[in-house]
Amino acid sequence: MDRRKFIIGTGLGLIAATSPISISALDSATRNIAGKSGRLNLSFMPYELQLRHSFNLAKYSRTTTPDVQVEIEYDGIIGYGEASMPPYLGESVESVCAFLSKLDLGQFSDPFRLEEILEYVDSVDEGNRAAKASIDIALHDLLGKIMGQPWYKIWGLSPEKSPNTSFTIGIDTPEVVKQKMEEAKPYKVIKVKMGLDNDKELVEIIRSITDIPICVDANQGWSDKNYALEMTEWLSDKNCLFVEQPMPKEMLEETGWLRKHSKLPIIADEVFQRLPDIPMLNEYYDGINIKLMKSTGMHEAYKMIVLARALGMKVMIGCMTETSCAVSAAAQLAPLVDWADLDGNLLISNDRFDGIKIVNGQVTVPADRPGIGVKLL
Ligand code: MG
């Protein structure tokens, strides 16, 4: 790993590693990190994710995703975390670095006080969900490594209960869709991004190649409830499992109407972010899609699953385009959910980590690798 690109979080502002700091100064900072300080030491580095294919959704298209890689060190053990910032969530490299630079994790000498540390992180500023997730993930990785166990074991989960995970096919030309279907061969579920005029055409192309189940994410693309119902009816004859965020997030009443008439479950994504948003959704949606970059990490994601189950809701775990760091962290929760959509690491060409694997279509984390289950490539 190139530590020279990392920025040491001091709680007193940034030590910028790119130009103002000398290598010897950073080496000195790194030496402090390597010692047994008995304190949590934070460092972070902007890292632009390169997408294998341009990502075309109903509302925009892009070829990169801004990202910040995070490390938290304690007594020589390093936990890895990550903030991924797809533009629609409103965070950026600048906002994440600014938030992380405000944190003073050095005030904590016991990393097992997870509640207390994350409560402090949450209190520093509102929003900043991806930035907060990067700290949460790195802390979980650190704690798991100190305990010598992966988080699915710490939570007492059975890995064989993880559902099949889906591979995402975006809106594209028939030629590119066929090429993507080749990449999707290890998967037993295909996730189809919809919300444009050629929605049915995309499904027909996929159905000309395979009969495996699909799930559909309309990304708020259907603003007419009758059209949305027509589409869910059509999809229910196409071996579709559910429809995610069919209508704009503001259209709650219409979504509730659709849910009442639809044969397929209607799943919430863009309409919610954090734990307190969930009870209200139960009236309009059948289930929720949890993503660590929305939930501020694994700790709140676990609470979300418990709450959604208590409300009788379906649960899906998803991700952004991310390295294997954040995707493997999400995969630790997979045994608790109905559906998994954890392919974000496969959509990029510059992953920094080895971690999550797809085995017989199932999302799998290394059984005996502690923490979130990753190692640097
Ligand atoms: Mg979605």
mmCIF file of C-alpha atoms and ligand atoms in Angstrom:
data_model
loop_
_atom_site.group_PDB
_atom_site.id
_atom_site.type_symbol
_atom_site.label_atom_id
_atom_site.label_comp_id
_atom_site.label_asym_id
_atom_site.label_seq_id
_atom_site.Cartn_x
_atom_site.Cartn_y
_atom_site.Cartn_z
ATOM 1 C CA MET A 1 0.000 0.000 0.000
ATOM 2 C CA ASP A 2 1.206 3.486 -0.783
ATOM 3 C CA ARG A 3 0.939 5.136 2.621
ATOM 4 C CA ARG A 4 2.245 8.422 1.227
ATOM 5 C CA LYS A 5 -1.207 9.118 -0.185
ATOM 6 C CA PHE A 6 -2.860 8.763 3.195
ATOM 7 C CA ILE A 7 -3.849 11.749 5.261
ATOM 8 C CA ILE A 8 -3.488 11.532 9.007
ATOM 9 C CA GLY A 9 -6.633 12.654 10.833
ATOM 10 C CA THR A 10 -5.651 14.620 13.912
ATOM 11 C CA GLY A 11 -8.918 16.060 15.122
ATOM 12 C CA LEU A 12 -7.242 19.421 14.700
ATOM 13 C CA GLY A 13 -7.553 19.573 10.925
ATOM 14 C CA LEU A 14 -5.752 17.715 8.163
ATOM 15 C CA ILE A 15 -2.143 16.830 7.712
ATOM 16 C CA ALA A 16 -2.270 16.805 3.916
ATOM 17 C CA ALA A 17 -0.084 14.031 2.612
ATOM 18 C CA THR A 18 -0.071 15.141 -0.993
ATOM 19 C CA SER A 19 2.175 18.216 -0.990
ATOM 20 C CA PRO A 20 2.666 20.169 2.231
ATOM 21 C CA ILE A 21 3.892 17.217 4.288
ATOM 22 C CA SER A 22 7.347 15.741 3.802
ATOM 23 C CA ILE A 23 7.790 11.984 3.504
ATOM 24 C CA SER A 24 9.900 11.983 6.659
ATOM 25 C CA ALA A 25 7.102 13.739 8.556
ATOM 26 C CA LEU A 26 4.602 11.174 7.307
ATOM 27 C CA ASP A 27 7.016 8.354 8.125
ATOM 28 C CA SER A 28 7.202 9.783 11.592
ATOM 29 C CA ALA A 29 3.405 9.847 11.768
ATOM 30 C CA THR A 30 3.359 6.285 10.439
ATOM 31 C CA ARG A 31 5.851 5.206 13.086
ATOM 32 C CA ASN A 32 3.549 6.616 15.725
ATOM 33 C CA ILE A 33 0.800 4.567 14.165
ATOM 34 C CA ALA A 34 2.924 1.435 14.242
ATOM 35 C CA GLY A 35 3.680 1.811 17.954
ATOM 36 C CA LYS A 36 1.436 0.776 20.857
ATOM 37 C CA SER A 37 -0.197 4.114 21.483
ATOM 38 C CA GLY A 38 -3.342 2.684 23.129
ATOM 39 C CA ARG A 39 -5.345 5.218 21.097
ATOM 40 C CA LEU A 40 -7.368 5.106 17.898
ATOM 41 C CA ASN A 41 -5.468 6.659 14.987
ATOM 42 C CA LEU A 42 -7.372 7.668 11.853
ATOM 43 C CA SER A 43 -5.931 8.163 8.372
ATOM 44 C CA PHE A 44 -7.654 8.471 5.000
ATOM 45 C CA MET A 45 -6.985 8.822 1.281
ATOM 46 C CA PRO A 46 -9.132 9.971 -1.692
ATOM 47 C CA TYR A 47 -9.416 7.109 -4.196
ATOM 48 C CA GLU A 48 -11.350 7.398 -7.460
ATOM 49 C CA LEU A 49 -13.112 4.184 -8.458
ATOM 50 C CA GLN A 50 -12.883 3.352 -12.179
ATOM 51 C CA LEU A 51 -16.030 1.676 -13.519
ATOM 52 C CA ARG A 52 -15.726 -1.238 -15.943
ATOM 53 C CA HIS A 53 -18.770 -0.030 -17.880
ATOM 54 C CA SER A 54 -20.341 3.394 -17.856
ATOM 55 C CA PHE A 55 -23.149 3.256 -15.280
ATOM 56 C CA ASN A 56 -26.431 4.302 -16.883
ATOM 57 C CA LEU A 57 -29.414 4.882 -14.622
ATOM 58 C CA ALA A 58 -32.766 6.508 -15.246
ATOM 59 C CA LYS A 59 -31.472 9.893 -14.092
ATOM 60 C CA TYR A 60 -27.759 10.030 -15.038
ATOM 61 C CA SER A 61 -24.673 8.227 -16.369
ATOM 62 C CA ARG A 62 -21.041 8.104 -15.140
ATOM 63 C CA THR A 63 -17.677 6.270 -15.549
ATOM 64 C CA THR A 64 -16.097 6.897 -12.129
ATOM 65 C CA THR A 65 -17.250 7.046 -8.500
ATOM 66 C CA PRO A 66 -15.564 9.292 -5.924
ATOM 67 C CA ASP A 67 -14.357 7.323 -2.898
ATOM 68 C CA VAL A 68 -12.256 7.790 0.235
ATOM 69 C CA GLN A 69 -10.290 4.913 1.779
ATOM 70 C CA VAL A 70 -9.944 4.932 5.571
ATOM 71 C CA GLU A 71 -7.716 3.224 8.114
ATOM 72 C CA ILE A 72 -8.096 3.138 11.889
ATOM 73 C CA GLU A 73 -5.092 1.813 13.774
ATOM 74 C CA TYR A 74 -4.947 0.640 17.368
ATOM 75 C CA ASP A 75 -1.870 -0.938 18.921
ATOM 76 C CA GLY A 76 -0.452 -1.884 15.541
ATOM 77 C CA ILE A 77 -3.678 -3.442 14.195
ATOM 78 C CA ILE A 78 -5.315 -1.706 11.223
ATOM 79 C CA GLY A 79 -9.030 -1.708 10.423
ATOM 80 C CA TYR A 80 -10.059 -0.771 6.879
ATOM 81 C CA GLY A 81 -13.054 1.326 5.935
ATOM 82 C CA GLU A 82 -14.393 3.189 2.955
ATOM 83 C CA ALA A 83 -16.757 5.973 1.899
ATOM 84 C CA SER A 84 -18.223 5.689 -1.600
ATOM 85 C CA MET A 85 -20.081 8.729 -2.901
ATOM 86 C CA PRO A 86 -22.399 8.259 -5.878
ATOM 87 C CA PRO A 87 -23.355 11.844 -6.783
ATOM 88 C CA TYR A 88 -27.064 11.569 -5.984
ATOM 89 C CA LEU A 89 -26.349 11.151 -2.260
ATOM 90 C CA GLY A 90 -24.832 14.628 -2.039
ATOM 91 C CA GLU A 91 -21.441 13.771 -0.507
ATOM 92 C CA SER A 92 -18.060 14.337 -2.173
ATOM 93 C CA VAL A 93 -14.372 13.655 -1.574
ATOM 94 C CA GLU A 94 -14.134 17.196 -0.205
ATOM 95 C CA SER A 95 -17.069 16.812 2.194
ATOM 96 C CA VAL A 96 -15.886 13.389 3.421
ATOM 97 C CA CYS A 97 -12.303 14.592 4.002
ATOM 98 C CA ALA A 98 -13.611 17.715 5.745
ATOM 99 C CA PHE A 99 -15.815 15.583 8.019
ATOM 100 C CA LEU A 100 -13.066 13.068 8.804
ATOM 101 C CA SER A 101 -10.633 15.872 9.586
ATOM 102 C CA LYS A 102 -13.010 17.126 12.286
ATOM 103 C CA LEU A 103 -12.935 13.814 14.142
ATOM 104 C CA ASP A 104 -10.784 13.314 17.204
ATOM 105 C CA LEU A 105 -10.718 9.539 17.565
ATOM 106 C CA GLY A 106 -7.510 9.853 19.585
ATOM 107 C CA GLN A 107 -9.690 10.673 22.604
ATOM 108 C CA PHE A 108 -10.761 7.008 22.706
ATOM 109 C CA SER A 109 -8.486 4.433 24.270
ATOM 110 C CA ASP A 110 -10.941 1.483 24.156
ATOM 111 C CA PRO A 111 -12.091 0.526 20.628
ATOM 112 C CA PHE A 112 -14.723 -1.828 22.108
ATOM 113 C CA ARG A 113 -16.790 1.181 23.189
ATOM 114 C CA LEU A 114 -18.399 1.055 19.758
ATOM 115 C CA GLU A 115 -21.687 2.694 20.796
ATOM 116 C CA GLU A 116 -19.892 5.589 22.458
ATOM 117 C CA ILE A 117 -17.458 6.138 19.581
ATOM 118 C CA LEU A 118 -20.136 5.972 16.872
ATOM 119 C CA GLU A 119 -22.449 8.220 18.890
ATOM 120 C CA TYR A 120 -19.627 10.771 19.023
ATOM 121 C CA VAL A 121 -18.977 10.438 15.261
ATOM 122 C CA ASP A 122 -22.701 10.897 14.533
ATOM 123 C CA SER A 123 -22.832 13.993 16.751
ATOM 124 C CA VAL A 124 -20.000 15.850 15.005
ATOM 125 C CA ASP A 125 -22.252 16.940 12.132
ATOM 126 C CA GLU A 126 -25.539 15.882 10.570
ATOM 127 C CA GLY A 127 -25.677 14.055 7.223
ATOM 128 C CA ASN A 128 -22.244 12.795 6.074
ATOM 129 C CA ARG A 129 -23.577 9.239 6.017
ATOM 130 C CA ALA A 130 -20.859 7.766 3.784
ATOM 131 C CA ALA A 131 -18.136 9.482 5.827
ATOM 132 C CA LYS A 132 -19.666 8.043 9.014
ATOM 133 C CA ALA A 133 -19.917 4.617 7.367
ATOM 134 C CA SER A 134 -16.197 4.656 6.607
ATOM 135 C CA ILE A 135 -15.429 5.025 10.323
ATOM 136 C CA ASP A 136 -18.001 2.392 11.327
ATOM 137 C CA ILE A 137 -16.619 -0.148 8.839
ATOM 138 C CA ALA A 138 -12.992 0.471 9.843
ATOM 139 C CA LEU A 139 -13.923 0.114 13.535
ATOM 140 C CA HIS A 140 -15.753 -3.158 12.901
ATOM 141 C CA ASP A 141 -12.751 -4.445 10.936
ATOM 142 C CA LEU A 142 -10.435 -3.423 13.762
ATOM 143 C CA LEU A 143 -12.589 -5.010 16.494
ATOM 144 C CA GLY A 144 -13.025 -8.236 14.553
ATOM 145 C CA LYS A 145 -9.266 -8.449 14.062
ATOM 146 C CA ILE A 146 -8.636 -7.849 17.772
ATOM 147 C CA MET A 147 -11.148 -10.624 18.578
ATOM 148 C CA GLY A 148 -9.784 -12.809 15.780
ATOM 149 C CA GLN A 149 -13.269 -13.445 14.310
ATOM 150 C CA PRO A 150 -15.322 -12.339 11.301
ATOM 151 C CA TRP A 151 -18.439 -10.351 12.119
ATOM 152 C CA TYR A 152 -20.925 -12.972 10.924
ATOM 153 C CA LYS A 153 -19.535 -15.233 13.653
ATOM 154 C CA ILE A 154 -19.516 -12.478 16.279
ATOM 155 C CA TRP A 155 -23.196 -11.879 15.452
ATOM 156 C CA GLY A 156 -23.854 -15.622 15.629
ATOM 157 C CA LEU A 157 -25.005 -15.964 12.013
ATOM 158 C CA SER A 158 -24.968 -19.046 9.772
ATOM 159 C CA PRO A 159 -23.210 -18.199 6.497
ATOM 160 C CA GLU A 160 -25.141 -20.817 4.501
ATOM 161 C CA LYS A 161 -28.271 -18.743 5.083
ATOM 162 C CA SER A 162 -26.930 -15.950 2.858
ATOM 163 C CA PRO A 163 -29.254 -15.538 -0.142
ATOM 164 C CA ASN A 164 -28.134 -15.648 -3.751
ATOM 165 C CA THR A 165 -26.791 -12.258 -4.713
ATOM 166 C CA SER A 166 -27.750 -10.442 -7.878
ATOM 167 C CA PHE A 167 -25.584 -9.049 -10.648
ATOM 168 C CA THR A 168 -26.622 -5.663 -12.011
ATOM 169 C CA ILE A 169 -27.336 -5.043 -15.659
ATOM 170 C CA GLY A 170 -27.702 -1.333 -16.442
ATOM 171 C CA ILE A 171 -29.595 0.373 -19.217
ATOM 172 C CA ASP A 172 -27.547 -0.158 -22.386
ATOM 173 C CA THR A 173 -27.455 -1.318 -26.005
ATOM 174 C CA PRO A 174 -28.417 -4.963 -26.758
ATOM 175 C CA GLU A 175 -24.766 -5.751 -27.627
ATOM 176 C CA VAL A 176 -23.473 -4.449 -24.280
ATOM 177 C CA VAL A 177 -26.299 -6.206 -22.400
ATOM 178 C CA LYS A 178 -25.301 -9.505 -24.027
ATOM 179 C CA GLN A 179 -21.661 -8.914 -23.036
ATOM 180 C CA LYS A 180 -22.698 -8.140 -19.445
ATOM 181 C CA MET A 181 -24.762 -11.328 -19.344
ATOM 182 C CA GLU A 182 -21.503 -13.243 -19.950
ATOM 183 C CA GLU A 183 -20.034 -11.594 -16.836
ATOM 184 C CA ALA A 184 -23.207 -12.488 -14.943
ATOM 185 C CA LYS A 185 -22.829 -16.256 -15.493
ATOM 186 C CA PRO A 186 -21.783 -17.110 -11.875
ATOM 187 C CA TYR A 187 -24.987 -15.500 -10.571
ATOM 188 C CA LYS A 188 -28.424 -16.977 -10.017
ATOM 189 C CA VAL A 189 -30.275 -13.647 -9.949
ATOM 190 C CA ILE A 190 -29.994 -10.699 -12.339
ATOM 191 C CA LYS A 191 -30.809 -7.175 -11.206
ATOM 192 C CA VAL A 192 -32.142 -5.022 -14.016
ATOM 193 C CA LYS A 193 -31.936 -1.235 -13.899
ATOM 194 C CA MET A 194 -35.041 0.299 -15.469
ATOM 195 C CA GLY A 195 -36.800 3.617 -15.792
ATOM 196 C CA LEU A 196 -36.287 4.501 -19.465
ATOM 197 C CA ASP A 197 -38.435 3.984 -22.574
ATOM 198 C CA ASN A 198 -36.798 0.682 -23.567
ATOM 199 C CA ASP A 199 -37.497 -1.110 -20.263
ATOM 200 C CA LYS A 200 -39.380 -4.037 -21.787
ATOM 201 C CA GLU A 201 -36.777 -4.415 -24.536
ATOM 202 C CA LEU A 202 -34.014 -4.831 -21.919
ATOM 203 C CA VAL A 203 -35.937 -7.612 -20.147
ATOM 204 C CA GLU A 204 -36.738 -9.301 -23.473
ATOM 205 C CA ILE A 205 -33.006 -9.367 -24.355
ATOM 206 C CA ILE A 206 -32.193 -10.939 -20.991
ATOM 207 C CA ARG A 207 -35.048 -13.443 -21.356
ATOM 208 C CA SER A 208 -33.705 -14.418 -24.806
ATOM 209 C CA ILE A 209 -30.484 -15.498 -23.046
ATOM 210 C CA THR A 210 -31.550 -16.926 -19.665
ATOM 211 C CA ASP A 211 -34.583 -17.867 -17.534
ATOM 212 C CA ILE A 212 -32.973 -17.165 -14.138
ATOM 213 C CA PRO A 213 -34.956 -14.863 -11.826
ATOM 214 C CA ILE A 214 -34.592 -11.133 -12.214
ATOM 215 C CA CYS A 215 -35.259 -8.313 -9.818
ATOM 216 C CA VAL A 216 -35.951 -4.831 -11.069
ATOM 217 C CA ASP A 217 -34.728 -1.460 -9.835
ATOM 218 C CA ALA A 218 -36.597 1.404 -11.477
ATOM 219 C CA ASN A 219 -34.597 4.032 -9.552
ATOM 220 C CA GLN A 220 -37.731 6.255 -9.222
ATOM 221 C CA GLY A 221 -38.178 6.131 -12.993
ATOM 222 C CA TRP A 222 -41.966 5.514 -13.215
ATOM 223 C CA SER A 223 -43.921 8.618 -12.254
ATOM 224 C CA ASP A 224 -47.357 7.393 -13.436
ATOM 225 C CA LYS A 225 -48.901 4.889 -11.022
ATOM 226 C CA ASN A 226 -50.965 3.170 -13.733
ATOM 227 C CA TYR A 227 -47.866 2.690 -15.882
ATOM 228 C CA ALA A 228 -45.982 1.436 -12.818
ATOM 229 C CA LEU A 229 -48.750 -1.128 -12.180
ATOM 230 C CA GLU A 230 -48.765 -2.164 -15.844
ATOM 231 C CA MET A 231 -44.996 -2.721 -15.618
ATOM 232 C CA THR A 232 -45.204 -4.754 -12.394
ATOM 233 C CA GLU A 233 -47.976 -6.891 -13.950
ATOM 234 C CA TRP A 234 -45.849 -7.484 -17.035
ATOM 235 C CA LEU A 235 -42.773 -8.247 -14.916
ATOM 236 C CA SER A 236 -44.653 -10.712 -12.718
ATOM 237 C CA ASP A 237 -44.963 -12.934 -15.811
ATOM 238 C CA LYS A 238 -41.209 -12.645 -16.437
ATOM 239 C CA ASN A 239 -39.953 -14.469 -13.326
ATOM 240 C CA CYS A 240 -39.297 -11.185 -11.512
ATOM 241 C CA LEU A 241 -38.844 -11.375 -7.710
ATOM 242 C CA PHE A 242 -39.567 -7.764 -6.709
ATOM 243 C CA VAL A 243 -39.458 -4.153 -7.875
ATOM 244 C CA GLU A 244 -37.252 -1.653 -6.133
ATOM 245 C CA GLN A 245 -38.111 2.047 -5.868
ATOM 246 C CA PRO A 246 -40.562 2.064 -8.795
ATOM 247 C CA MET A 247 -41.806 5.610 -8.257
ATOM 248 C CA PRO A 248 -40.237 8.932 -7.177
ATOM 249 C CA LYS A 249 -39.531 8.923 -3.456
ATOM 250 C CA GLU A 250 -41.945 11.833 -2.861
ATOM 251 C CA MET A 251 -44.903 9.824 -4.290
ATOM 252 C CA LEU A 252 -45.708 7.891 -1.132
ATOM 253 C CA GLU A 253 -49.484 7.663 -1.578
ATOM 254 C CA GLU A 254 -49.145 6.491 -5.196
ATOM 255 C CA THR A 255 -46.510 3.947 -4.152
ATOM 256 C CA GLY A 256 -48.874 2.705 -1.451
ATOM 257 C CA TRP A 257 -51.592 2.294 -4.086
ATOM 258 C CA LEU A 258 -49.170 0.434 -6.347
ATOM 259 C CA ARG A 259 -48.104 -1.817 -3.494
ATOM 260 C CA LYS A 260 -51.753 -2.680 -2.766
ATOM 261 C CA HIS A 261 -52.402 -3.726 -6.383
ATOM 262 C CA SER A 262 -49.018 -5.191 -7.339
ATOM 263 C CA LYS A 263 -48.387 -8.950 -7.335
ATOM 264 C CA LEU A 264 -44.682 -8.213 -6.800
ATOM 265 C CA PRO A 265 -43.201 -6.878 -3.545
ATOM 266 C CA ILE A 266 -42.326 -3.172 -3.670
ATOM 267 C CA ILE A 267 -38.971 -2.358 -2.049
ATOM 268 C CA ALA A 268 -37.811 1.032 -0.746
ATOM 269 C CA ASP A 269 -34.385 2.438 -1.602
ATOM 270 C CA GLU A 270 -33.923 6.155 -2.319
ATOM 271 C CA VAL A 271 -36.928 7.051 -0.137
ATOM 272 C CA PHE A 272 -35.093 6.317 3.110
ATOM 273 C CA GLN A 273 -31.665 6.654 4.642
ATOM 274 C CA ARG A 274 -31.492 5.914 8.351
ATOM 275 C CA LEU A 275 -33.122 3.912 11.139
ATOM 276 C CA PRO A 276 -35.837 6.429 12.168
ATOM 277 C CA ASP A 277 -37.124 6.525 8.546
ATOM 278 C CA ILE A 278 -38.181 2.866 8.574
ATOM 279 C CA PRO A 279 -41.462 2.663 10.576
ATOM 280 C CA MET A 280 -43.147 5.169 8.234
ATOM 281 C CA LEU A 281 -42.211 3.084 5.188
ATOM 282 C CA ASN A 282 -44.200 0.096 6.379
ATOM 283 C CA GLU A 283 -47.388 1.772 5.151
ATOM 284 C CA TYR A 284 -46.173 2.165 1.564
ATOM 285 C CA TYR A 285 -43.519 -0.487 0.892
ATOM 286 C CA ASP A 286 -43.151 -4.241 1.469
ATOM 287 C CA GLY A 287 -39.469 -4.047 2.312
ATOM 288 C CA ILE A 288 -36.273 -2.016 2.441
ATOM 289 C CA ASN A 289 -32.916 -2.020 0.661
ATOM 290 C CA ILE A 290 -30.218 -1.287 3.247
ATOM 291 C CA LYS A 291 -26.881 0.092 2.078
ATOM 292 C CA LEU A 292 -24.003 0.839 4.424
ATOM 293 C CA MET A 293 -23.368 4.235 2.768
ATOM 294 C CA LYS A 294 -26.916 5.267 3.733
ATOM 295 C CA SER A 295 -27.136 3.584 7.144
ATOM 296 C CA THR A 296 -23.805 5.061 8.367
ATOM 297 C CA GLY A 297 -22.346 1.560 8.468
ATOM 298 C CA MET A 298 -22.762 -1.940 9.887
ATOM 299 C CA HIS A 299 -23.899 -1.022 13.390
ATOM 300 C CA GLU A 300 -27.025 0.844 12.296
ATOM 301 C CA ALA A 301 -27.611 -1.573 9.398
ATOM 302 C CA TYR A 302 -27.920 -4.406 11.948
ATOM 303 C CA LYS A 303 -30.435 -2.356 13.945
ATOM 304 C CA MET A 304 -32.367 -1.618 10.738
ATOM 305 C CA ILE A 305 -32.696 -5.326 9.999
ATOM 306 C CA VAL A 306 -33.991 -6.021 13.504
ATOM 307 C CA LEU A 307 -36.517 -3.164 13.250
ATOM 308 C CA ALA A 308 -37.702 -4.086 9.754
ATOM 309 C CA ARG A 309 -38.205 -7.723 10.832
ATOM 310 C CA ALA A 310 -40.197 -6.595 13.867
ATOM 311 C CA LEU A 311 -42.429 -4.617 11.487
ATOM 312 C CA GLY A 312 -42.852 -7.672 9.248
ATOM 313 C CA MET A 313 -40.949 -6.144 6.354
ATOM 314 C CA LYS A 314 -38.728 -7.826 3.775
ATOM 315 C CA VAL A 315 -35.046 -6.930 3.888
ATOM 316 C CA MET A 316 -32.524 -6.606 1.134
ATOM 317 C CA ILE A 317 -28.891 -5.580 1.512
ATOM 318 C CA GLY A 318 -27.291 -3.630 -1.306
ATOM 319 C CA CYS A 319 -24.256 -1.510 -1.982
ATOM 320 C CA MET A 320 -22.904 1.330 -4.080
ATOM 321 C CA THR A 321 -20.031 0.916 -6.502
ATOM 322 C CA GLU A 322 -17.399 0.236 -3.848
ATOM 323 C CA THR A 323 -14.188 -1.726 -3.377
ATOM 324 C CA SER A 324 -14.374 -5.168 -1.761
ATOM 325 C CA CYS A 325 -13.875 -3.367 1.571
ATOM 326 C CA ALA A 326 -17.397 -1.980 2.000
ATOM 327 C CA VAL A 327 -19.029 -4.805 0.009
ATOM 328 C CA SER A 328 -17.423 -7.455 2.255
ATOM 329 C CA ALA A 329 -18.554 -5.488 5.312
ATOM 330 C CA ALA A 330 -22.142 -5.594 4.014
ATOM 331 C CA ALA A 331 -21.783 -9.293 3.197
ATOM 332 C CA GLN A 332 -21.192 -10.058 6.888
ATOM 333 C CA LEU A 333 -24.902 -9.214 7.374
ATOM 334 C CA ALA A 334 -26.130 -11.243 4.407
ATOM 335 C CA PRO A 335 -27.329 -14.294 6.422
ATOM 336 C CA LEU A 336 -30.004 -12.021 7.952
ATOM 337 C CA VAL A 337 -31.619 -10.796 4.720
ATOM 338 C CA ASP A 338 -34.050 -12.051 2.057
ATOM 339 C CA TRP A 339 -32.136 -10.703 -0.933
ATOM 340 C CA ALA A 340 -28.577 -9.519 -1.483
ATOM 341 C CA ASP A 341 -27.337 -7.174 -4.166
ATOM 342 C CA LEU A 342 -23.629 -7.115 -3.426
ATOM 343 C CA ASP A 343 -21.802 -6.790 -6.713
ATOM 344 C CA GLY A 344 -20.427 -3.236 -6.396
ATOM 345 C CA ASN A 345 -16.818 -4.438 -6.242
ATOM 346 C CA LEU A 346 -17.184 -6.271 -9.557
ATOM 347 C CA LEU A 347 -18.283 -3.096 -11.305
ATOM 348 C CA ILE A 348 -14.881 -1.429 -10.758
ATOM 349 C CA SER A 349 -11.459 -2.148 -12.308
ATOM 350 C CA ASN A 350 -9.215 -0.849 -9.474
ATOM 351 C CA ASP A 351 -10.248 -2.801 -6.357
ATOM 352 C CA ARG A 352 -7.687 -2.540 -3.515
ATOM 353 C CA PHE A 353 -8.896 -5.585 -1.574
ATOM 354 C CA ASP A 354 -9.512 -9.309 -1.715
ATOM 355 C CA GLY A 355 -12.661 -10.244 0.175
ATOM 356 C CA ILE A 356 -16.206 -11.251 -0.785
ATOM 357 C CA LYS A 357 -16.593 -14.091 -3.280
ATOM 358 C CA ILE A 358 -19.560 -15.487 -5.157
ATOM 359 C CA VAL A 359 -19.810 -19.253 -4.592
ATOM 360 C CA ASN A 360 -22.689 -21.041 -6.338
ATOM 361 C CA GLY A 361 -24.423 -17.689 -6.694
ATOM 362 C CA GLN A 362 -24.230 -17.050 -2.947
ATOM 363 C CA VAL A 363 -22.415 -14.159 -1.375
ATOM 364 C CA THR A 364 -19.574 -15.583 0.704
ATOM 365 C CA VAL A 365 -16.948 -13.974 2.935
ATOM 366 C CA PRO A 366 -13.707 -15.767 3.844
ATOM 367 C CA ALA A 367 -14.695 -18.070 6.733
ATOM 368 C CA ASP A 368 -11.660 -17.501 8.915
ATOM 369 C CA ARG A 369 -10.556 -14.014 7.979
ATOM 370 C CA PRO A 370 -11.362 -11.744 10.935
ATOM 371 C CA GLY A 371 -13.143 -8.397 10.904
ATOM 372 C CA ILE A 372 -14.901 -7.565 7.656
ATOM 373 C CA GLY A 373 -12.958 -10.298 5.851
ATOM 374 C CA VAL A 374 -10.599 -8.365 3.579
ATOM 375 C CA LYS A 375 -6.903 -8.108 2.913
ATOM 376 C CA LEU A 376 -5.077 -5.558 0.790
ATOM 377 C CA LEU A 377 -4.158 -6.697 -2.718
HETATM 378 MG MG MG B 1 -31.792 0.929 -5.854
#
